[in-house]
Short mmCIF file of C-alpha atoms in Angstrom, two decimals:
data_model
loop_
_atom_site.label_atom_id
_atom_site.label_comp_id
_atom_site.label_asym_id
_atom_site.label_seq_id
_atom_site.Cartn_x
_atom_site.Cartn_y
_atom_site.Cartn_z
CA SER A 1 51.34 155.51 72.08
CA HIS A 2 49.23 154.12 69.25
CA VAL A 3 48.35 151.11 71.35
CA MET A 4 47.39 153.29 74.30
CA SER A 5 45.11 155.43 72.14
CA GLU A 6 43.38 152.27 70.92
CA TYR A 7 42.67 151.17 74.50
CA GLY A 8 41.53 154.63 75.46
CA ARG A 9 38.74 154.34 72.94
CA MET A 10 37.40 151.05 74.24
CA THR A 11 34.00 151.06 75.84
CA ASP A 12 33.32 149.54 79.22
CA THR A 13 31.28 146.86 77.47
CA GLU A 14 34.28 145.93 75.32
CA ARG A 15 36.51 145.82 78.38
CA ASP A 16 33.99 143.63 80.20
CA GLN A 17 33.88 141.28 77.21
CA ILE A 18 37.68 141.03 77.18
CA ASP A 19 37.65 140.28 80.91
CA GLN A 20 35.04 137.58 80.44
CA ASP A 21 36.92 136.05 77.50
CA ALA A 22 40.20 136.12 79.44
CA GLN A 23 38.62 134.33 82.39
CA VAL A 24 37.16 131.65 80.11
CA PHE A 25 40.51 131.24 78.38
CA MET A 26 42.41 130.89 81.67
CA ARG A 27 39.90 128.32 82.92
CA THR A 28 40.21 126.41 79.64
CA CYS A 29 44.00 126.40 79.95
CA ALA A 30 43.84 125.17 83.55
CA ASP A 31 41.47 122.37 82.52
CA ALA A 32 43.73 121.40 79.61
CA ILE A 33 46.77 121.25 81.91
CA HIS A 34 44.83 119.09 84.35
CA GLN A 35 43.78 116.76 81.54
CA LEU A 36 47.35 116.55 80.23
CA ARG A 37 48.56 115.77 83.72
CA THR A 38 46.15 112.83 84.04
CA GLU A 39 47.13 111.47 80.61
CA ALA A 40 50.87 112.19 80.79
CA HIS A 41 51.85 108.98 82.49
CA LYS A 42 49.59 106.51 80.70
CA GLY A 43 51.63 103.76 79.12
CA VAL A 44 54.97 105.33 80.05
CA GLN A 45 57.49 102.88 81.47
CA SER A 46 60.48 105.15 82.01
CA ALA A 47 60.73 107.03 85.30
CA GLN A 48 62.83 109.66 83.52
CA VAL A 49 60.06 110.35 81.00
CA LYS A 50 57.46 110.57 83.79
CA GLU A 51 59.69 112.96 85.72
CA HIS A 52 60.29 115.09 82.61
CA ARG A 53 56.58 115.32 81.78
CA THR A 54 55.76 116.23 85.36
CA ALA A 55 58.40 118.96 85.34
CA VAL A 56 57.13 120.38 82.03
CA LEU A 57 53.52 120.39 83.26
CA ASP A 58 54.61 122.00 86.55
CA PHE A 59 56.39 124.71 84.56
CA ILE A 60 53.35 125.34 82.34
CA GLU A 61 51.02 125.41 85.33
CA ASP A 62 53.30 127.86 87.15
CA TYR A 63 53.42 130.08 84.07
CA LEU A 64 49.61 130.08 83.86
CA LYS A 65 49.40 131.00 87.55
CA ARG A 66 51.74 133.95 86.97
CA VAL A 67 49.67 135.08 83.99
CA CYS A 68 46.49 134.81 86.07
CA LYS A 69 48.10 136.84 88.85
CA LEU A 70 49.15 139.55 86.41
CA TYR A 71 45.64 139.59 84.93
CA SER A 72 44.13 139.91 88.41
CA GLU A 73 46.41 142.82 89.23
CA GLN A 74 45.47 144.59 85.99
CA ARG A 75 41.79 143.94 86.62
CA ALA A 76 42.11 145.34 90.15
CA ILE A 77 43.64 148.54 88.74
CA ARG A 78 40.71 148.88 86.33
CA VAL A 79 38.15 148.32 89.08
CA LYS A 80 39.92 150.86 91.28
CA ARG A 81 39.81 153.43 88.48
CA VAL A 82 36.09 152.84 87.97
CA ILE A 83 35.46 153.28 91.69
CA ASP A 84 37.57 156.44 91.76
CA LYS A 85 35.63 157.87 88.79
CA LYS A 86 32.33 157.19 90.54
CA ARG A 87 33.55 158.97 93.66
CA LEU A 88 34.33 162.08 91.64
#
C-alpha cells in the first residue's frame, strides 16, 4: 500500500518522464543485444560455443520483448484512464 500511495502522488509530467526514460532504456537494450549478436561469433571456432551464445542472446531478446509487451500493456491502461477522466 505504501508503494501505491507513492504512485498516486506522481504528477502526469513525472509519469511522462518515466515513460520516456523506459522507452529509451528498452531501445538501448535492444541495440546492445543486436551489437552483442554481431560480435558473439567473432573468432569463435567451436560450433557448440556459437550455438550456446545464440541461444543465450535469443533468450535475452525474448525476455526484453516480454518486458516491452508488459510495459505497453501498462501504458495502454494509463492512456485509457486518462481518456476516461477526460470524458467525465
